[in-house]
Tab-separated table of N, CA, C and O in Angstrom:
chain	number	residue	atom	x	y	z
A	1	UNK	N	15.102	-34.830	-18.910
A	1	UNK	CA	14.498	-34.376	-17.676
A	1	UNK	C	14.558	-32.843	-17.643
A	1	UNK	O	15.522	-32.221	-18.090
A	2	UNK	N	13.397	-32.218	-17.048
A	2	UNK	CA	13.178	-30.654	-16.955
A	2	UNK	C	14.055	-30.282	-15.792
A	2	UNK	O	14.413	-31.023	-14.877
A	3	UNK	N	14.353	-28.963	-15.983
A	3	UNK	CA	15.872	-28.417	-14.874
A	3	UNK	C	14.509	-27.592	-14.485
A	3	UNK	O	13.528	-27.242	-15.140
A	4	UNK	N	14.851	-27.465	-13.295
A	4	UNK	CA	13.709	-26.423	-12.382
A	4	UNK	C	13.644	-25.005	-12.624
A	4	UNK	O	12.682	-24.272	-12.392
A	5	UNK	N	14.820	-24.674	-13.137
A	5	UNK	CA	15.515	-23.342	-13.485
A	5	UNK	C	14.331	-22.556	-14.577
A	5	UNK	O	14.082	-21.351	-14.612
A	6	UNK	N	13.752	-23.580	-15.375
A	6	UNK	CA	13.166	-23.214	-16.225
A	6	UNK	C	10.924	-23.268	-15.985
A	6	UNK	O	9.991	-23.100	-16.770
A	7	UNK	N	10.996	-23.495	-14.927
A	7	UNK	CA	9.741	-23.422	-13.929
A	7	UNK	C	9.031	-21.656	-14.004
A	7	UNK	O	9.604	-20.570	-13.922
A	8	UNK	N	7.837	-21.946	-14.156
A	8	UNK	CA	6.869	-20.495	-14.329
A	8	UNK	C	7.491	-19.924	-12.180
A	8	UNK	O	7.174	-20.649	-11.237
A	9	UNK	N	8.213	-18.764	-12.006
A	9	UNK	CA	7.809	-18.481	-10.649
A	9	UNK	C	6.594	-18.363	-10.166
A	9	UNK	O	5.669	-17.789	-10.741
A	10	UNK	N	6.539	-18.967	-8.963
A	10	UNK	CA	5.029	-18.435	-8.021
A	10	UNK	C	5.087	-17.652	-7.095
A	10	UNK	O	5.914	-17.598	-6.185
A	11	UNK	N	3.979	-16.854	-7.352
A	11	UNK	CA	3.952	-15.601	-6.317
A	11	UNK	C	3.232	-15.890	-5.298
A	11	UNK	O	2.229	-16.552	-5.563
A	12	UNK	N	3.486	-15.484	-3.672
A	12	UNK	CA	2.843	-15.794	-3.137
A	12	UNK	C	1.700	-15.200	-2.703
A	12	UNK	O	1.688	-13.996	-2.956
A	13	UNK	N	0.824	-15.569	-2.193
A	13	UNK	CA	-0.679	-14.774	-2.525
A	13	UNK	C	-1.407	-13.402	-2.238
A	13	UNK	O	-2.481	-12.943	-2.627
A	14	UNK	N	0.023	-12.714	-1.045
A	14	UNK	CA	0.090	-11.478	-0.928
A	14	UNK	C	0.526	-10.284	-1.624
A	14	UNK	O	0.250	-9.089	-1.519
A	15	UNK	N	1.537	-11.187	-2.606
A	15	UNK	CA	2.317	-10.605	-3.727
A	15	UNK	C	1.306	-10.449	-4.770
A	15	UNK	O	1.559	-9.563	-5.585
A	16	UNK	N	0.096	-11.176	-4.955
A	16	UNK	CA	-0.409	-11.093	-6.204
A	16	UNK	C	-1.112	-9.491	-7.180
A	16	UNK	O	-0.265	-8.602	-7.094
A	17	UNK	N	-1.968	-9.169	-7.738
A	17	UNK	CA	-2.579	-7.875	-8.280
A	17	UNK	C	-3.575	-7.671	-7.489
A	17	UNK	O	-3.656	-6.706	-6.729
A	18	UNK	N	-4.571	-8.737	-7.629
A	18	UNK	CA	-5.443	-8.214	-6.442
A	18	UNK	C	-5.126	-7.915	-5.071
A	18	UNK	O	-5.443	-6.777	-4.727
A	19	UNK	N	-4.470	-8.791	-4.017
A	19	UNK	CA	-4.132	-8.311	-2.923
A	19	UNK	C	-3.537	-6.986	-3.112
A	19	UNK	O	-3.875	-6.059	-2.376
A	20	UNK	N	-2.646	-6.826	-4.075
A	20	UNK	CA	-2.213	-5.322	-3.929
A	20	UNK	C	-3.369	-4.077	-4.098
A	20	UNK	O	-3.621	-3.119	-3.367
A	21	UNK	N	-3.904	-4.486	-5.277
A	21	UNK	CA	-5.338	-3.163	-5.262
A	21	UNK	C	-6.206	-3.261	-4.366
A	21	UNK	O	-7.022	-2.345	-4.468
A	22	UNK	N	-6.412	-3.942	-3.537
A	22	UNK	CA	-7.338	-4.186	-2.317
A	22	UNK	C	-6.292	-3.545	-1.016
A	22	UNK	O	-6.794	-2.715	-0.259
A	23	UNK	N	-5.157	-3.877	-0.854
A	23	UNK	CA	-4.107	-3.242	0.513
A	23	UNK	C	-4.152	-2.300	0.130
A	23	UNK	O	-4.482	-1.604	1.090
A	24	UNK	N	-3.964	-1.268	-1.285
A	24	UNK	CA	-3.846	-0.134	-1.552
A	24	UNK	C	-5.338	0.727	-1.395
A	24	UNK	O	-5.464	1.937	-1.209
A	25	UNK	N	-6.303	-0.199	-1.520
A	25	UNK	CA	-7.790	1.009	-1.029
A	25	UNK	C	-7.742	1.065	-0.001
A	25	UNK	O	-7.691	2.165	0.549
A	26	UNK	N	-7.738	-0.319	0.839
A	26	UNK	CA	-7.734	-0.294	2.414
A	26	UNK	C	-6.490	0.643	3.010
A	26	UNK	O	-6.837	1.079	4.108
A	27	UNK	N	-5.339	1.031	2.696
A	27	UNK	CA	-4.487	2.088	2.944
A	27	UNK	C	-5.310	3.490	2.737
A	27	UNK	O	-5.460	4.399	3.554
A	28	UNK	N	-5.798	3.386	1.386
A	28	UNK	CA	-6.203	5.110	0.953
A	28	UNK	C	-7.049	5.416	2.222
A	28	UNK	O	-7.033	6.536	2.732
A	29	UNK	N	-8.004	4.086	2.861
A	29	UNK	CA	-9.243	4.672	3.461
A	29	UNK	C	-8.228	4.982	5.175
A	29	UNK	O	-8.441	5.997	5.838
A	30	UNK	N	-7.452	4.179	5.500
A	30	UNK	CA	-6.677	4.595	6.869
A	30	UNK	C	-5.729	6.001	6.420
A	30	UNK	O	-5.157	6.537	7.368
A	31	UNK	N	-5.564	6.508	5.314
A	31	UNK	CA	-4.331	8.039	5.152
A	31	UNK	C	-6.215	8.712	5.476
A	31	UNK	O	-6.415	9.287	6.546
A	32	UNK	N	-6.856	8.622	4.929
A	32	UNK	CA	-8.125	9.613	4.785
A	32	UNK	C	-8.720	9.736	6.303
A	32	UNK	O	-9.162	10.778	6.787
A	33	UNK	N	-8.628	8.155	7.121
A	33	UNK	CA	-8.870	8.865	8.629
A	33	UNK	C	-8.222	9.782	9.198
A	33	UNK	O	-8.531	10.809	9.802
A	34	UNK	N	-7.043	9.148	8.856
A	34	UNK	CA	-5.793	10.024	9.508
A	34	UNK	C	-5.713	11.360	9.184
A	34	UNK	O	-5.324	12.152	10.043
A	35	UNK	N	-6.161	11.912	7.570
A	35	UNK	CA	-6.534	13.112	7.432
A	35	UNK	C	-7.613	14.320	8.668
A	35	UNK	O	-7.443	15.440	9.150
A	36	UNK	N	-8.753	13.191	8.732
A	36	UNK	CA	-9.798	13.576	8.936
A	36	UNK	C	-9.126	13.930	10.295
A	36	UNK	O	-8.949	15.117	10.569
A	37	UNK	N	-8.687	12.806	11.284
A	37	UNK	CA	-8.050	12.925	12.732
A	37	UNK	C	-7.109	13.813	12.808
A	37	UNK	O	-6.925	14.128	13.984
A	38	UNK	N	-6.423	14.363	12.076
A	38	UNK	CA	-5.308	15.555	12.214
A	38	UNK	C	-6.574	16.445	11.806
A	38	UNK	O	-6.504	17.367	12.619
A	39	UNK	N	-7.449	16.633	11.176
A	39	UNK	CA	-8.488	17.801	11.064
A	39	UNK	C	-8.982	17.839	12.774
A	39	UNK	O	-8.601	18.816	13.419
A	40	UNK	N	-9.717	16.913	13.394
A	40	UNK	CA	-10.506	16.997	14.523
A	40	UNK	C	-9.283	17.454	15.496
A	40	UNK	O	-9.512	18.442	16.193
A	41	UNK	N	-8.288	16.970	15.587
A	41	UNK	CA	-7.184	16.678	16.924
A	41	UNK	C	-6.855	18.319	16.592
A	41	UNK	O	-6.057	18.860	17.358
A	42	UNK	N	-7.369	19.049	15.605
A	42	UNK	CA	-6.137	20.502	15.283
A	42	UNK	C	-7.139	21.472	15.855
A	42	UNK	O	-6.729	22.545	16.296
A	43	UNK	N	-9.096	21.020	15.893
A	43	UNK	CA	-9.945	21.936	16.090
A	43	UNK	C	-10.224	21.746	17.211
A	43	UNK	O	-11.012	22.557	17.696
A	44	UNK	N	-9.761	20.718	18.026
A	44	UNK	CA	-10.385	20.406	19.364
A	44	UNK	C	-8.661	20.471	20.500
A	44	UNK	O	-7.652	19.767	20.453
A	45	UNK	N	-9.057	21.701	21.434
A	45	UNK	CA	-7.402	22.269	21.922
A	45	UNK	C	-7.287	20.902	23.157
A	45	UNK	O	-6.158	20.623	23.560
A	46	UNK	N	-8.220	20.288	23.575
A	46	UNK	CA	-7.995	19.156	24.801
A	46	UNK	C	-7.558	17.538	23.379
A	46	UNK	O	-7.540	16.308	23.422
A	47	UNK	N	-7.397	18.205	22.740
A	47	UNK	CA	-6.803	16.406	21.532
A	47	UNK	C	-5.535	17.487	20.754
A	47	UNK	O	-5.378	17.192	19.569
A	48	UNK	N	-4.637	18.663	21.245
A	48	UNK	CA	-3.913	18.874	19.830
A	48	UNK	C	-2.408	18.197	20.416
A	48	UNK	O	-1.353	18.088	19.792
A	49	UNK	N	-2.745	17.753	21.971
A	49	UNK	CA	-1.145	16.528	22.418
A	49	UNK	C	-1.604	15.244	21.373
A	49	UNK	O	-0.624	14.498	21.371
A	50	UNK	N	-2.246	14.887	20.833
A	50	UNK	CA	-2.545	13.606	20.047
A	50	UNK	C	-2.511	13.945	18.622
A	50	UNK	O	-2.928	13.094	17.836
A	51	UNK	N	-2.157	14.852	18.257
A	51	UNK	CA	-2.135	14.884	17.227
A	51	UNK	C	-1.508	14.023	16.189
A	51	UNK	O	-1.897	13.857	15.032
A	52	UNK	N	0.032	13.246	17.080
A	52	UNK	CA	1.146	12.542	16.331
A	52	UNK	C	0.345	11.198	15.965
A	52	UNK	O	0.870	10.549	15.061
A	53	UNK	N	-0.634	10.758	16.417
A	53	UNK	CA	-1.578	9.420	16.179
A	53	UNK	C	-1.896	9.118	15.003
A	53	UNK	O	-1.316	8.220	14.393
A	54	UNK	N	-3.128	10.006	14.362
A	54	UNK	CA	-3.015	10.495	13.318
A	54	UNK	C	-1.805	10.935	12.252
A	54	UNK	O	-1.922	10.922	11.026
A	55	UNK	N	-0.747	11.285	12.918
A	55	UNK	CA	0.121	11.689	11.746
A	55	UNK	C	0.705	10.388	11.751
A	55	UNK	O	0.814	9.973	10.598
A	56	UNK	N	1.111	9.611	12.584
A	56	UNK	CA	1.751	8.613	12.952
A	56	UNK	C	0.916	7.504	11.030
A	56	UNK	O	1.515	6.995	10.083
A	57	UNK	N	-0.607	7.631	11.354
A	57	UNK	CA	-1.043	6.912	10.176
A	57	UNK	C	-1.121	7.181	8.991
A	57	UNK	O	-1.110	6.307	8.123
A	58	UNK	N	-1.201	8.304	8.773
A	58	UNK	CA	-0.705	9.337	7.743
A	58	UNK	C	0.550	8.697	7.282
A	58	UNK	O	0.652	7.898	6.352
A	59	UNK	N	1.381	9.093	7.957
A	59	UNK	CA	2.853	8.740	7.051
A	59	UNK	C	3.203	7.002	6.938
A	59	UNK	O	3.760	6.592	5.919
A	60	UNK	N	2.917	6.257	7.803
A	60	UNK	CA	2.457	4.875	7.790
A	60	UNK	C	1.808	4.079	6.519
A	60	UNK	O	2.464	3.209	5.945
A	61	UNK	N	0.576	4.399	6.141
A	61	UNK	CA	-0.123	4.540	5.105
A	61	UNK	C	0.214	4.655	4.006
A	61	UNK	O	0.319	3.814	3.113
A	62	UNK	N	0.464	6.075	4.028
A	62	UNK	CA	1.140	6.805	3.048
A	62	UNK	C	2.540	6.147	2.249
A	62	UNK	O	2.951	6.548	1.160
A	63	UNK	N	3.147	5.060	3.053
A	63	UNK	CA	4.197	4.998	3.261
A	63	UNK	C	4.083	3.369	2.070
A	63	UNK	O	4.831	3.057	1.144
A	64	UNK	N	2.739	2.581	2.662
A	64	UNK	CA	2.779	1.238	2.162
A	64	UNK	C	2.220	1.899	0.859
A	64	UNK	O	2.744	1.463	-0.166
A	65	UNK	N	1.152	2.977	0.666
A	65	UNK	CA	0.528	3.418	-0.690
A	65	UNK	C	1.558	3.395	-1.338
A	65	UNK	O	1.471	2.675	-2.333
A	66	UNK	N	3.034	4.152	-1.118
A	66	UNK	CA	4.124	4.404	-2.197
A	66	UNK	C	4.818	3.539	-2.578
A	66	UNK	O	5.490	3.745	-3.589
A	67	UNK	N	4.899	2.164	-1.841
A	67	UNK	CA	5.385	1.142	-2.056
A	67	UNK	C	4.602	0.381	-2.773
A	67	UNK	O	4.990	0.091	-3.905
A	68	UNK	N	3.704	0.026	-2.440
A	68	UNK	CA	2.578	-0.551	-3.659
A	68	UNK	C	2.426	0.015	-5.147
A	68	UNK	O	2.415	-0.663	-6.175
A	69	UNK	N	2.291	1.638	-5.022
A	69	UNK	CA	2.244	2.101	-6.091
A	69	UNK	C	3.489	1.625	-7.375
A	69	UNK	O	3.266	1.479	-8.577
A	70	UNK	N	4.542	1.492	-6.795
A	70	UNK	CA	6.141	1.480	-6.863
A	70	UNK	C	5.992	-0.087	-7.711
A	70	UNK	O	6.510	-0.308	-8.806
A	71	UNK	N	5.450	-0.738	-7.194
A	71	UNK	CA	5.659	-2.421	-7.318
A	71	UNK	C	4.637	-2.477	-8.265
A	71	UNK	O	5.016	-3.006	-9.310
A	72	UNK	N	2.923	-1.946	-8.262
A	72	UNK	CA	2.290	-2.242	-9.516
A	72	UNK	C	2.585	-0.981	-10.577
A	72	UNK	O	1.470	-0.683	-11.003
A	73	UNK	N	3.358	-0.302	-11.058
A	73	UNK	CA	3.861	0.114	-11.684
A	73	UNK	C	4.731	-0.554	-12.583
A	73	UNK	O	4.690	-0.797	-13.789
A	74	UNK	N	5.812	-0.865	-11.337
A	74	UNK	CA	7.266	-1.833	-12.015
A	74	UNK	C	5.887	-3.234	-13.030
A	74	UNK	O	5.788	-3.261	-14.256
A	75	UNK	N	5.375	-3.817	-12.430
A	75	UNK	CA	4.869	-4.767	-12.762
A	75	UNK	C	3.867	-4.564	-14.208
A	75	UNK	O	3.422	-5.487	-14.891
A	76	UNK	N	3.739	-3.626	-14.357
A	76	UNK	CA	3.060	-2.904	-15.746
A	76	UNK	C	3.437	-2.913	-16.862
A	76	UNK	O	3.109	-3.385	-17.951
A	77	UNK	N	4.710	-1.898	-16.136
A	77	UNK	CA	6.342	-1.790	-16.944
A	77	UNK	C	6.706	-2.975	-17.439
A	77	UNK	O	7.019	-2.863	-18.624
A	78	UNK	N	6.805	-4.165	-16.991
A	78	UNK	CA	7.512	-5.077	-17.375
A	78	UNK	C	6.586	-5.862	-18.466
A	78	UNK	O	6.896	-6.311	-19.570
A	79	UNK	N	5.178	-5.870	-17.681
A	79	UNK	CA	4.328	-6.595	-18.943
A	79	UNK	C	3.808	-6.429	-20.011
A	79	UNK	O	3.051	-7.201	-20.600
A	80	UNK	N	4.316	-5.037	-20.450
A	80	UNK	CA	3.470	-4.006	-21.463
A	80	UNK	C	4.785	-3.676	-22.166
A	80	UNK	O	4.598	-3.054	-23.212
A	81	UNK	N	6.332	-3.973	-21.818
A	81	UNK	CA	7.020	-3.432	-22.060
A	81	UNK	C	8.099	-4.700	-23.141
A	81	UNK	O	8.442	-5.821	-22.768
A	82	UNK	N	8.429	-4.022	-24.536
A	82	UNK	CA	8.722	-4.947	-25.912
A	82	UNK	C	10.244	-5.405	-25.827
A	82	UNK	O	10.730	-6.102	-26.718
């Protein structure tokens, strides 16, 4: 009889490559509003109290990009690696 121990793991479907390169564009395109919105909120003096909104997504963003980056990296590393 097979011990389970020795079973392929399954990832679950958020974990997979694609979901990650797809969360990671859909991130790039929310850091790039957030760019754009710290541009408008800095030229317009009745939006520069809102400015933290924008930064708020900025570093948010920014934040899941580095983590993703981090994880399909490691995951590269491991499959390319002898």
């Amino acid at each position: 009889m097979n011990s389970p121990v020795f079973r392929k793991i399954i990832l679950p479907w958020y974990d997979t490559h694609t979901a990650c390169v797809i969360l990671f564009i859909v991130m790039m395109a929310v850091f790039m509003f957030g760019v754009e919105g710290v541009r408008v909120a800095g030229k317009m003096s009745q939006y520069n109290g809102y400015v933290w909104v924008p930064m708020l997504l900025i570093i948010l963003s920014g934040s899941v990009c580095a983590s993703l980056s981090f994880r399909l990296l490691k995951r590269y590393r491991d499959r390319f690696s002898f």
